[in-house]
PDB file of C-alpha atoms in Angstrom:
ATOM      1  CA  UNK A   1     166.860   8.152  54.101  1.00  0.00           C
ATOM      2  CA  UNK A   2     166.328   4.702  55.229  1.00  0.00           C
ATOM      3  CA  UNK A   3     167.248   3.752  58.354  1.00  0.00           C
ATOM      4  CA  UNK A   4     169.549   0.768  58.663  1.00  0.00           C
ATOM      5  CA  UNK A   5     168.867  -2.262  59.788  1.00  0.00           C
ATOM      6  CA  UNK A   6     170.682  -3.492  63.320  1.00  0.00           C
ATOM      7  CA  UNK A   7     172.145  -6.928  63.264  1.00  0.00           C
ATOM      8  CA  UNK A   8     173.000  -9.469  60.349  1.00  0.00           C
ATOM      9  CA  UNK A   9     170.763 -10.541  57.694  1.00  0.00           C
ATOM     10  CA  UNK A  10     170.008 -14.445  59.063  1.00  0.00           C
ATOM     11  CA  UNK A  11     167.384 -16.710  57.563  1.00  0.00           C
ATOM     12  CA  UNK A  12     166.647 -19.955  58.658  1.00  0.00           C
ATOM     13  CA  UNK A  13     165.418 -21.549  61.981  1.00  0.00           C
ATOM     14  CA  UNK A  14     166.203 -22.675  64.979  1.00  0.00           C
ATOM     15  CA  UNK A  15     164.722 -24.815  67.270  1.00  0.00           C
ATOM     16  CA  UNK A  16     165.235 -24.574  70.850  1.00  0.00           C
ATOM     17  CA  UNK A  17     164.763 -26.289  73.886  1.00  0.00           C
ATOM     18  CA  UNK A  18     163.100 -23.928  76.260  1.00  0.00           C
ATOM     19  CA  UNK A  19     164.673 -23.733  79.128  1.00  0.00           C
ATOM     20  CA  UNK A  20     162.311 -23.659  82.541  1.00  0.00           C
ATOM     21  CA  UNK A  21     161.626 -19.851  84.109  1.00  0.00           C
ATOM     22  CA  UNK A  22     162.377 -18.528  80.542  1.00  0.00           C
ATOM     23  CA  UNK A  23     159.365 -16.579  78.816  1.00  0.00           C
ATOM     24  CA  UNK A  24     159.362 -17.181  75.092  1.00  0.00           C
ATOM     25  CA  UNK A  25     159.918 -13.068  74.983  1.00  0.00           C
ATOM     26  CA  UNK A  26     163.121 -13.743  76.209  1.00  0.00           C
ATOM     27  CA  UNK A  27     163.918 -17.143  74.533  1.00  0.00           C
ATOM     28  CA  UNK A  28     163.748 -15.161  71.281  1.00  0.00           C
ATOM     29  CA  UNK A  29     165.807 -12.469  72.416  1.00  0.00           C
ATOM     30  CA  UNK A  30     168.618 -14.541  72.851  1.00  0.00           C
ATOM     31  CA  UNK A  31     168.941 -16.659  70.003  1.00  0.00           C
ATOM     32  CA  UNK A  32     168.806 -13.200  67.600  1.00  0.00           C
ATOM     33  CA  UNK A  33     171.633 -11.398  70.221  1.00  0.00           C
ATOM     34  CA  UNK A  34     173.562 -15.420  69.898  1.00  0.00           C
ATOM     35  CA  UNK A  35     173.016 -14.509  66.144  1.00  0.00           C
ATOM     36  CA  UNK A  36     172.925 -11.087  66.052  1.00  0.00           C
ATOM     37  CA  UNK A  37     170.053 -10.952  63.778  1.00  0.00           C
ATOM     38  CA  UNK A  38     168.226  -8.231  62.100  1.00  0.00           C
ATOM     39  CA  UNK A  39     164.754  -9.919  63.133  1.00  0.00           C
ATOM     40  CA  UNK A  40     162.987 -12.988  64.497  1.00  0.00           C
ATOM     41  CA  UNK A  41     159.960 -14.189  66.187  1.00  0.00           C
ATOM     42  CA  UNK A  42     158.688 -17.883  67.912  1.00  0.00           C
ATOM     43  CA  UNK A  43     155.975 -20.243  66.595  1.00  0.00           C
ATOM     44  CA  UNK A  44     153.471 -20.565  69.410  1.00  0.00           C
ATOM     45  CA  UNK A  45     154.313 -19.075  73.128  1.00  0.00           C
ATOM     46  CA  UNK A  46     155.345 -21.566  75.797  1.00  0.00           C
ATOM     47  CA  UNK A  47     154.783 -20.395  79.562  1.00  0.00           C
ATOM     48  CA  UNK A  48     157.227 -19.673  81.724  1.00  0.00           C
ATOM     49  CA  UNK A  49     157.289 -23.191  83.264  1.00  0.00           C
ATOM     50  CA  UNK A  50     157.004 -25.058  80.764  1.00  0.00           C
ATOM     51  CA  UNK A  51     160.265 -26.395  78.472  1.00  0.00           C
ATOM     52  CA  UNK A  52     160.589 -28.130  75.260  1.00  0.00           C
ATOM     53  CA  UNK A  53     160.290 -27.004  71.682  1.00  0.00           C
ATOM     54  CA  UNK A  54     160.326 -24.038  70.822  1.00  0.00           C
ATOM     55  CA  UNK A  55     160.709 -22.865  66.738  1.00  0.00           C
ATOM     56  CA  UNK A  56     162.158 -19.799  66.564  1.00  0.00           C
ATOM     57  CA  UNK A  57     162.457 -17.171  63.001  1.00  0.00           C
ATOM     58  CA  UNK A  58     165.222 -15.769  61.905  1.00  0.00           C
ATOM     59  CA  UNK A  59     164.955 -13.246  59.053  1.00  0.00           C
ATOM     60  CA  UNK A  60     162.751 -14.436  56.579  1.00  0.00           C
ATOM     61  CA  UNK A  61     161.741 -17.454  57.438  1.00  0.00           C
ATOM     62  CA  UNK A  62     159.260 -14.713  60.002  1.00  0.00           C
ATOM     63  CA  UNK A  63     157.284 -15.471  57.263  1.00  0.00           C
ATOM     64  CA  UNK A  64     156.149 -18.640  57.256  1.00  0.00           C
ATOM     65  CA  UNK A  65     155.883 -18.956  61.073  1.00  0.00           C
ATOM     66  CA  UNK A  66     152.005 -19.099  60.701  1.00  0.00           C
ATOM     67  CA  UNK A  67     152.668 -22.671  58.922  1.00  0.00           C
ATOM     68  CA  UNK A  68     154.424 -23.822  62.226  1.00  0.00           C
ATOM     69  CA  UNK A  69     152.219 -22.341  64.181  1.00  0.00           C
ATOM     70  CA  UNK A  70     149.281 -24.022  62.661  1.00  0.00           C
ATOM     71  CA  UNK A  71     150.617 -27.501  63.561  1.00  0.00           C
ATOM     72  CA  UNK A  72     149.906 -30.517  65.073  1.00  0.00           C
ATOM     73  CA  UNK A  73     151.450 -30.228  68.677  1.00  0.00           C
ATOM     74  CA  UNK A  74     152.396 -32.583  71.560  1.00  0.00           C
ATOM     75  CA  UNK A  75     152.977 -32.450  74.416  1.00  0.00           C
ATOM     76  CA  UNK A  76     154.449 -34.594  77.296  1.00  0.00           C
ATOM     77  CA  UNK A  77     153.066 -33.068  80.902  1.00  0.00           C
ATOM     78  CA  UNK A  78     152.712 -34.173  84.637  1.00  0.00           C
ATOM     79  CA  UNK A  79     148.804 -33.602  86.512  1.00  0.00           C
ATOM     80  CA  UNK A  80     148.809 -32.928  90.510  1.00  0.00           C
ATOM     81  CA  UNK A  81     145.478 -34.090  91.930  1.00  0.00           C
ATOM     82  CA  UNK A  82     143.789 -32.473  95.080  1.00  0.00           C
ATOM     83  CA  UNK A  83     144.101 -28.680  93.833  1.00  0.00           C
ATOM     84  CA  UNK A  84     143.215 -26.375  91.466  1.00  0.00           C
ATOM     85  CA  UNK A  85     145.284 -23.522  91.526  1.00  0.00           C
ATOM     86  CA  UNK A  86     144.106 -20.235  90.050  1.00  0.00           C
ATOM     87  CA  UNK A  87     146.423 -20.794  86.858  1.00  0.00           C
ATOM     88  CA  UNK A  88     146.072 -24.144  86.267  1.00  0.00           C
ATOM     89  CA  UNK A  89     149.891 -24.444  86.939  1.00  0.00           C
ATOM     90  CA  UNK A  90     151.627 -24.193  89.961  1.00  0.00           C
ATOM     91  CA  UNK A  91     152.040 -20.810  89.545  1.00  0.00           C
ATOM     92  CA  UNK A  92     149.112 -19.776  90.826  1.00  0.00           C
ATOM     93  CA  UNK A  93     147.250 -19.746  94.408  1.00  0.00           C
ATOM     94  CA  UNK A  94     144.626 -22.771  95.308  1.00  0.00           C
ATOM     95  CA  UNK A  95     141.271 -22.122  94.408  1.00  0.00           C
ATOM     96  CA  UNK A  96     139.651 -25.424  94.858  1.00  0.00           C
ATOM     97  CA  UNK A  97     140.661 -28.699  96.971  1.00  0.00           C
ATOM     98  CA  UNK A  98     139.470 -31.830  97.588  1.00  0.00           C
ATOM     99  CA  UNK A  99     140.737 -35.175  99.508  1.00  0.00           C
ATOM    100  CA  UNK A 100     139.944 -37.508  96.419  1.00  0.00           C
ATOM    101  CA  UNK A 101     142.378 -39.065  94.152  1.00  0.00           C
ATOM    102  CA  UNK A 102     140.986 -41.051  91.229  1.00  0.00           C
ATOM    103  CA  UNK A 103     142.077 -44.436  90.122  1.00  0.00           C
ATOM    104  CA  UNK A 104     143.630 -45.273  86.908  1.00  0.00           C
ATOM    105  CA  UNK A 105     140.428 -46.674  85.351  1.00  0.00           C
ATOM    106  CA  UNK A 106     138.590 -43.637  86.086  1.00  0.00           C
ATOM    107  CA  UNK A 107     141.027 -41.373  85.041  1.00  0.00           C
ATOM    108  CA  UNK A 108     141.091 -43.853  81.513  1.00  0.00           C
ATOM    109  CA  UNK A 109     137.442 -44.028  81.037  1.00  0.00           C
ATOM    110  CA  UNK A 110     137.155 -39.850  81.011  1.00  0.00           C
ATOM    111  CA  UNK A 111     140.181 -39.850  78.232  1.00  0.00           C
ATOM    112  CA  UNK A 112     137.330 -40.574  74.728  1.00  0.00           C
ATOM    113  CA  UNK A 113     135.573 -37.433  75.949  1.00  0.00           C
ATOM    114  CA  UNK A 114     138.748 -35.300  75.100  1.00  0.00           C
ATOM    115  CA  UNK A 115     139.366 -36.590  71.997  1.00  0.00           C
ATOM    116  CA  UNK A 116     138.146 -34.872  68.602  1.00  0.00           C
ATOM    117  CA  UNK A 117     136.650 -31.663  68.414  1.00  0.00           C
ATOM    118  CA  UNK A 118     135.696 -30.448  72.023  1.00  0.00           C
ATOM    119  CA  UNK A 119     134.729 -27.221  73.230  1.00  0.00           C
ATOM    120  CA  UNK A 120     137.440 -26.068  75.884  1.00  0.00           C
ATOM    121  CA  UNK A 121     136.994 -22.519  77.902  1.00  0.00           C
ATOM    122  CA  UNK A 122     140.616 -21.179  77.805  1.00  0.00           C
ATOM    123  CA  UNK A 123     142.304 -20.619  81.372  1.00  0.00           C
ATOM    124  CA  UNK A 124     141.443 -17.239  82.773  1.00  0.00           C
ATOM    125  CA  UNK A 125     145.606 -16.110  82.838  1.00  0.00           C
ATOM    126  CA  UNK A 126     146.038 -17.381  79.316  1.00  0.00           C
ATOM    127  CA  UNK A 127     146.987 -14.692  76.314  1.00  0.00           C
ATOM    128  CA  UNK A 128     143.681 -13.953  74.866  1.00  0.00           C
ATOM    129  CA  UNK A 129     142.575 -10.706  74.466  1.00  0.00           C
ATOM    130  CA  UNK A 130     139.417  -9.229  75.782  1.00  0.00           C
ATOM    131  CA  UNK A 131     138.397  -5.908  74.739  1.00  0.00           C
ATOM    132  CA  UNK A 132     142.356  -5.299  73.734  1.00  0.00           C
ATOM    133  CA  UNK A 133     143.758  -6.451  76.585  1.00  0.00           C
ATOM    134  CA  UNK A 134     145.854 -10.030  77.507  1.00  0.00           C
ATOM    135  CA  UNK A 135     143.089 -11.665  80.005  1.00  0.00           C
ATOM    136  CA  UNK A 136     146.091 -12.666  82.275  1.00  0.00           C
ATOM    137  CA  UNK A 137     146.657  -8.844  82.813  1.00  0.00           C
ATOM    138  CA  UNK A 138     143.070  -8.115  83.347  1.00  0.00           C
ATOM    139  CA  UNK A 139     143.049 -11.718  86.339  1.00  0.00           C
ATOM    140  CA  UNK A 140     146.184 -10.314  87.730  1.00  0.00           C
ATOM    141  CA  UNK A 141     144.607  -7.291  88.333  1.00  0.00           C
ATOM    142  CA  UNK A 142     141.986  -8.864  90.205  1.00  0.00           C
ATOM    143  CA  UNK A 143     139.687  -9.101  87.841  1.00  0.00           C
ATOM    144  CA  UNK A 144     136.626 -11.737  87.022  1.00  0.00           C
ATOM    145  CA  UNK A 145     137.924 -12.967  83.304  1.00  0.00           C
ATOM    146  CA  UNK A 146     134.913 -14.889  81.383  1.00  0.00           C
ATOM    147  CA  UNK A 147     136.066 -16.497  78.318  1.00  0.00           C
ATOM    148  CA  UNK A 148     133.923 -18.183  75.629  1.00  0.00           C
ATOM    149  CA  UNK A 149     134.535 -21.926  75.234  1.00  0.00           C
ATOM    150  CA  UNK A 150     136.223 -22.756  71.251  1.00  0.00           C
ATOM    151  CA  UNK A 151     136.486 -25.274  69.521  1.00  0.00           C
ATOM    152  CA  UNK A 152     140.244 -27.537  69.496  1.00  0.00           C
ATOM    153  CA  UNK A 153     141.405 -30.830  67.972  1.00  0.00           C
ATOM    154  CA  UNK A 154     142.407 -33.567  70.271  1.00  0.00           C
ATOM    155  CA  UNK A 155     143.800 -35.741  68.029  1.00  0.00           C
ATOM    156  CA  UNK A 156     144.995 -38.062  71.713  1.00  0.00           C
ATOM    157  CA  UNK A 157     145.371 -37.685  75.019  1.00  0.00           C
ATOM    158  CA  UNK A 158     147.690 -40.896  76.701  1.00  0.00           C
ATOM    159  CA  UNK A 159     147.483 -41.632  80.492  1.00  0.00           C
ATOM    160  CA  UNK A 160     151.271 -42.742  80.218  1.00  0.00           C
ATOM    161  CA  UNK A 161     151.938 -42.565  84.095  1.00  0.00           C
ATOM    162  CA  UNK A 162     150.923 -42.742  87.797  1.00  0.00           C
ATOM    163  CA  UNK A 163     153.647 -42.495  89.638  1.00  0.00           C
ATOM    164  CA  UNK A 164     152.217 -42.130  92.861  1.00  0.00           C
ATOM    165  CA  UNK A 165     148.033 -41.421  93.854  1.00  0.00           C
ATOM    166  CA  UNK A 166     148.418 -37.786  93.910  1.00  0.00           C
ATOM    167  CA  UNK A 167     150.251 -37.721  90.046  1.00  0.00           C
ATOM    168  CA  UNK A 168     149.697 -38.845  86.962  1.00  0.00           C
ATOM    169  CA  UNK A 169     151.512 -38.072  83.366  1.00  0.00           C
ATOM    170  CA  UNK A 170     149.757 -38.059  80.152  1.00  0.00           C
ATOM    171  CA  UNK A 171     150.574 -37.624  76.327  1.00  0.00           C
ATOM    172  CA  UNK A 172     148.787 -34.984  74.641  1.00  0.00           C
ATOM    173  CA  UNK A 173     148.308 -34.601  70.282  1.00  0.00           C
ATOM    174  CA  UNK A 174     146.523 -31.449  69.495  1.00  0.00           C
ATOM    175  CA  UNK A 175     145.692 -28.739  66.881  1.00  0.00           C
ATOM    176  CA  UNK A 176     145.912 -25.125  67.337  1.00  0.00           C
ATOM    177  CA  UNK A 177     144.635 -23.025  70.068  1.00  0.00           C
ATOM    178  CA  UNK A 178     144.761 -26.553  72.586  1.00  0.00           C
ATOM    179  CA  UNK A 179     145.507 -25.441  76.354  1.00  0.00           C
ATOM    180  CA  UNK A 180     147.181 -28.692  78.360  1.00  0.00           C
ATOM    181  CA  UNK A 181     146.365 -26.348  81.546  1.00  0.00           C
ATOM    182  CA  UNK A 182     142.486 -26.631  80.839  1.00  0.00           C
ATOM    183  CA  UNK A 183     142.828 -30.163  79.964  1.00  0.00           C
ATOM    184  CA  UNK A 184     144.331 -30.851  83.430  1.00  0.00           C
ATOM    185  CA  UNK A 185     141.297 -28.380  85.129  1.00  0.00           C
ATOM    186  CA  UNK A 186     138.584 -30.196  83.473  1.00  0.00           C
ATOM    187  CA  UNK A 187     139.442 -33.499  84.230  1.00  0.00           C
ATOM    188  CA  UNK A 188     139.788 -32.904  87.933  1.00  0.00           C
ATOM    189  CA  UNK A 189     136.442 -31.313  88.018  1.00  0.00           C
ATOM    190  CA  UNK A 190     134.640 -33.976  85.763  1.00  0.00           C
ATOM    191  CA  UNK A 191     136.327 -36.468  88.496  1.00  0.00           C
ATOM    192  CA  UNK A 192     135.928 -34.254  91.420  1.00  0.00           C
ATOM    193  CA  UNK A 193     138.895 -34.676  92.730  1.00  0.00           C
ATOM    194  CA  UNK A 194     140.841 -30.747  91.007  1.00  0.00           C
ATOM    195  CA  UNK A 195     144.173 -30.805  89.642  1.00  0.00           C
ATOM    196  CA  UNK A 196     146.539 -28.901  88.169  1.00  0.00           C
ATOM    197  CA  UNK A 197     149.666 -28.720  85.395  1.00  0.00           C
ATOM    198  CA  UNK A 198     152.677 -29.185  87.617  1.00  0.00           C
ATOM    199  CA  UNK A 199     155.101 -30.258  84.719  1.00  0.00           C
ATOM    200  CA  UNK A 200     154.548 -29.266  81.362  1.00  0.00           C
ATOM    201  CA  UNK A 201     156.950 -29.990  78.220  1.00  0.00           C
ATOM    202  CA  UNK A 202     156.228 -29.550  74.423  1.00  0.00           C
ATOM    203  CA  UNK A 203     157.929 -32.068  72.018  1.00  0.00           C
ATOM    204  CA  UNK A 204     156.525 -31.456  68.826  1.00  0.00           C
ATOM    205  CA  UNK A 205     155.833 -28.478  66.824  1.00  0.00           C
ATOM    206  CA  UNK A 206     154.902 -29.019  63.334  1.00  0.00           C
ATOM    207  CA  UNK A 207     157.393 -30.477  61.519  1.00  0.00           C
ATOM    208  CA  UNK A 208     160.069 -30.132  64.430  1.00  0.00           C
ATOM    209  CA  UNK A 209     160.761 -31.968  66.411  1.00  0.00           C
ATOM    210  CA  UNK A 210     162.578 -32.876  69.730  1.00  0.00           C
ATOM    211  CA  UNK A 211     165.916 -34.956  67.493  1.00  0.00           C
ATOM    212  CA  UNK A 212     166.238 -31.227  66.345  1.00  0.00           C
ATOM    213  CA  UNK A 213     166.309 -29.568  69.288  1.00  0.00           C
ATOM    214  CA  UNK A 214     168.874 -27.141  70.306  1.00  0.00           C
ATOM    215  CA  UNK A 215     169.470 -26.335  74.047  1.00  0.00           C
ATOM    216  CA  UNK A 216     170.405 -23.018  74.908  1.00  0.00           C
ATOM    217  CA  UNK A 217     173.767 -24.311  76.733  1.00  0.00           C
ATOM    218  CA  UNK A 218     175.051 -25.339  73.091  1.00  0.00           C
ATOM    219  CA  UNK A 219     173.771 -21.921  71.544  1.00  0.00           C
ATOM    220  CA  UNK A 220     175.024 -19.940  73.515  1.00  0.00           C
ATOM    221  CA  UNK A 221     178.683 -21.457  73.693  1.00  0.00           C
ATOM    222  CA  UNK A 222     178.583 -21.876  69.206  1.00  0.00           C
ATOM    223  CA  UNK A 223     177.518 -18.030  69.773  1.00  0.00           C
ATOM    224  CA  UNK A 224     180.974 -17.875  71.466  1.00  0.00           C
ATOM    225  CA  UNK A 225     183.415 -19.542  69.514  1.00  0.00           C
ATOM    226  CA  UNK A 226     185.689 -17.898  67.415  1.00  0.00           C
ATOM    227  CA  UNK A 227     184.023 -19.711  64.279  1.00  0.00           C
ATOM    228  CA  UNK A 228     181.141 -18.650  62.790  1.00  0.00           C
ATOM    229  CA  UNK A 229     180.183 -21.894  60.944  1.00  0.00           C
ATOM    230  CA  UNK A 230     179.578 -23.097  64.621  1.00  0.00           C
ATOM    231  CA  UNK A 231     176.631 -21.173  65.217  1.00  0.00           C
ATOM    232  CA  UNK A 232     175.426 -21.145  61.745  1.00  0.00           C
ATOM    233  CA  UNK A 233     175.128 -24.746  61.427  1.00  0.00           C
ATOM    234  CA  UNK A 234     172.547 -24.975  63.811  1.00  0.00           C
ATOM    235  CA  UNK A 235     169.905 -23.370  61.360  1.00  0.00           C
ATOM    236  CA  UNK A 236     167.196 -24.747  59.435  1.00  0.00           C
ATOM    237  CA  UNK A 237     166.380 -23.636  56.452  1.00  0.00           C
ATOM    238  CA  UNK A 238     163.760 -21.232  55.557  1.00  0.00           C
ATOM    239  CA  UNK A 239     161.821 -23.797  54.127  1.00  0.00           C
ATOM    240  CA  UNK A 240     161.840 -26.299  56.868  1.00  0.00           C
ATOM    241  CA  UNK A 241     158.594 -24.954  58.181  1.00  0.00           C
ATOM    242  CA  UNK A 242     157.032 -25.747  55.171  1.00  0.00           C
ATOM    243  CA  UNK A 243     158.005 -29.908  54.957  1.00  0.00           C
ATOM    244  CA  UNK A 244     154.077 -30.192  54.230  1.00  0.00           C
ATOM    245  CA  UNK A 245     153.818 -28.529  51.552  1.00  0.00           C
ATOM    246  CA  UNK A 246     154.314 -29.279  48.069  1.00  0.00           C
ATOM    247  CA  UNK A 247     157.515 -28.029  46.687  1.00  0.00           C
ATOM    248  CA  UNK A 248     157.525 -26.793  43.118  1.00  0.00           C
ATOM    249  CA  UNK A 249     160.290 -26.551  41.371  1.00  0.00           C
ATOM    250  CA  UNK A 250     160.413 -23.555  38.266  1.00  0.00           C
ATOM    251  CA  UNK A 251     163.002 -22.277  36.259  1.00  0.00           C
ATOM    252  CA  UNK A 252     165.069 -18.965  36.507  1.00  0.00           C
ATOM    253  CA  UNK A 253     162.791 -17.026  34.553  1.00  0.00           C
ATOM    254  CA  UNK A 254     159.943 -17.850  36.034  1.00  0.00           C
ATOM    255  CA  UNK A 255     161.678 -17.752  39.431  1.00  0.00           C
ATOM    256  CA  UNK A 256     162.135 -14.017  38.254  1.00  0.00           C
ATOM    257  CA  UNK A 257     158.763 -13.351  37.783  1.00  0.00           C
ATOM    258  CA  UNK A 258     157.634 -14.950  40.912  1.00  0.00           C
ATOM    259  CA  UNK A 259     160.254 -12.467  43.293  1.00  0.00           C
ATOM    260  CA  UNK A 260     158.234  -9.616  41.182  1.00  0.00           C
ATOM    261  CA  UNK A 261     154.955 -10.477  43.122  1.00  0.00           C
ATOM    262  CA  UNK A 262     153.585 -12.246  39.641  1.00  0.00           C
ATOM    263  CA  UNK A 263     151.608 -15.627  38.936  1.00  0.00           C
ATOM    264  CA  UNK A 264     153.409 -18.161  36.752  1.00  0.00           C
ATOM    265  CA  UNK A 265     151.649 -20.955  34.953  1.00  0.00           C
ATOM    266  CA  UNK A 266     153.483 -24.274  36.202  1.00  0.00           C
ATOM    267  CA  UNK A 267     153.968 -26.225  33.048  1.00  0.00           C
ATOM    268  CA  UNK A 268     154.798 -29.329  31.918  1.00  0.00           C
ATOM    269  CA  UNK A 269     153.667 -33.245  32.506  1.00  0.00           C
ATOM    270  CA  UNK A 270     154.274 -32.682  35.991  1.00  0.00           C
ATOM    271  CA  UNK A 271     152.359 -29.703  36.321  1.00  0.00           C
ATOM    272  CA  UNK A 272     150.404 -30.137  39.944  1.00  0.00           C
ATOM    273  CA  UNK A 273     146.410 -30.342  39.457  1.00  0.00           C
ATOM    274  CA  UNK A 274     146.005 -29.573  43.021  1.00  0.00           C
ATOM    275  CA  UNK A 275     144.961 -26.815  44.652  1.00  0.00           C
ATOM    276  CA  UNK A 276     145.669 -24.790  48.014  1.00  0.00           C
ATOM    277  CA  UNK A 277     149.401 -23.706  49.587  1.00  0.00           C
ATOM    278  CA  UNK A 278     152.673 -24.634  47.890  1.00  0.00           C
ATOM    279  CA  UNK A 279     156.358 -23.072  47.589  1.00  0.00           C
ATOM    280  CA  UNK A 280     158.395 -22.449  44.777  1.00  0.00           C
ATOM    281  CA  UNK A 281     162.292 -23.059  44.180  1.00  0.00           C
ATOM    282  CA  UNK A 282     164.900 -22.783  41.710  1.00  0.00           C
ATOM    283  CA  UNK A 283     168.515 -23.985  41.557  1.00  0.00           C
ATOM    284  CA  UNK A 284     167.809 -25.317  44.762  1.00  0.00           C
ATOM    285  CA  UNK A 285     166.787 -21.439  46.198  1.00  0.00           C
ATOM    286  CA  UNK A 286     163.336 -20.426  47.656  1.00  0.00           C
ATOM    287  CA  UNK A 287     161.688 -18.240  46.209  1.00  0.00           C
ATOM    288  CA  UNK A 288     158.118 -17.752  46.986  1.00  0.00           C
ATOM    289  CA  UNK A 289     155.269 -18.968  48.781  1.00  0.00           C
ATOM    290  CA  UNK A 290     151.431 -18.980  46.863  1.00  0.00           C
ATOM    291  CA  UNK A 291     148.072 -20.863  46.287  1.00  0.00           C
ATOM    292  CA  UNK A 292     147.428 -22.816  43.933  1.00  0.00           C
ATOM    293  CA  UNK A 293     144.600 -22.586  41.197  1.00  0.00           C
ATOM    294  CA  UNK A 294     143.598 -23.586  38.235  1.00  0.00           C
ATOM    295  CA  UNK A 295     147.317 -24.252  37.124  1.00  0.00           C
ATOM    296  CA  UNK A 296     149.016 -21.005  38.383  1.00  0.00           C
ATOM    297  CA  UNK A 297     151.067 -20.293  41.270  1.00  0.00           C
ATOM    298  CA  UNK A 298     150.153 -16.653  42.842  1.00  0.00           C
ATOM    299  CA  UNK A 299     152.626 -15.268  45.151  1.00  0.00           C
ATOM    300  CA  UNK A 300     151.506 -14.057  48.505  1.00  0.00           C
ATOM    301  CA  UNK A 301     155.110 -14.150  50.017  1.00  0.00           C
ATOM    302  CA  UNK A 302     158.513 -13.804  48.090  1.00  0.00           C
ATOM    303  CA  UNK A 303     161.451 -14.475  49.894  1.00  0.00           C
ATOM    304  CA  UNK A 304     164.587 -12.838  49.311  1.00  0.00           C
ATOM    305  CA  UNK A 305     167.699 -14.480  50.903  1.00  0.00           C
ATOM    306  CA  UNK A 306     170.214 -11.996  49.322  1.00  0.00           C
TER     307      UNK A 306
END
């Protein structure tokens, strides 16, 4: 006899404005409890000391997490010059110091080196796995962590403020796998002044931005409300993560075929000629996510929205 899942079948995206000093795992747990949801997951870890956009998928939305994770991200962060730390932020012990403080012109002259595809060495205190172990666990155990450089894409990196001679504020737009802490570390090393992140806020993840973000206080207040509609209205639909993909409108019979995991031919004068990922809806209802090829949609994910 199958075990009954605990909680409610809740489907959609909650775009949380994560507060400081909360892990991403703790944030997911809080959202799951607020909705009493059966299933939840996040798209892109935020460090405890970081704030901002943490999209959390509930129920069937977890099938679309990869499209949010792989999307472009935007950050605003402050760097303190004069010290490098073991963690590249304020959490770690100081490992190197310098009396030098960079001028605006010196910083801006280096920024073009951080545009486009670059090779970046992730911080030792990161979630990257080494022989099955998280790098930060090894580092905390006192082991020397050596991570290989890997390609990341930086769409833009701008110096937007210098509130004092030891602090610079930047805005960055980058691709999957980029570490902002590593940007601060590498800038500081190149200028010989060292540096570490003292404040970090993520402002965008894929199609999700601050305009859609819900604070933890708003979420908890809605969860306490006697009106279930209060918390339900905080959710975005499952397909919100698929905003950059083409939508295919299919008939009810084709929807039934896709729901069985079978391929359908996309007919008619409006049939797409492109290839690649797409999603299908029928009468406003999300049916499947799949790959378009040779005029057919091959389902890779089928949605059961109850």
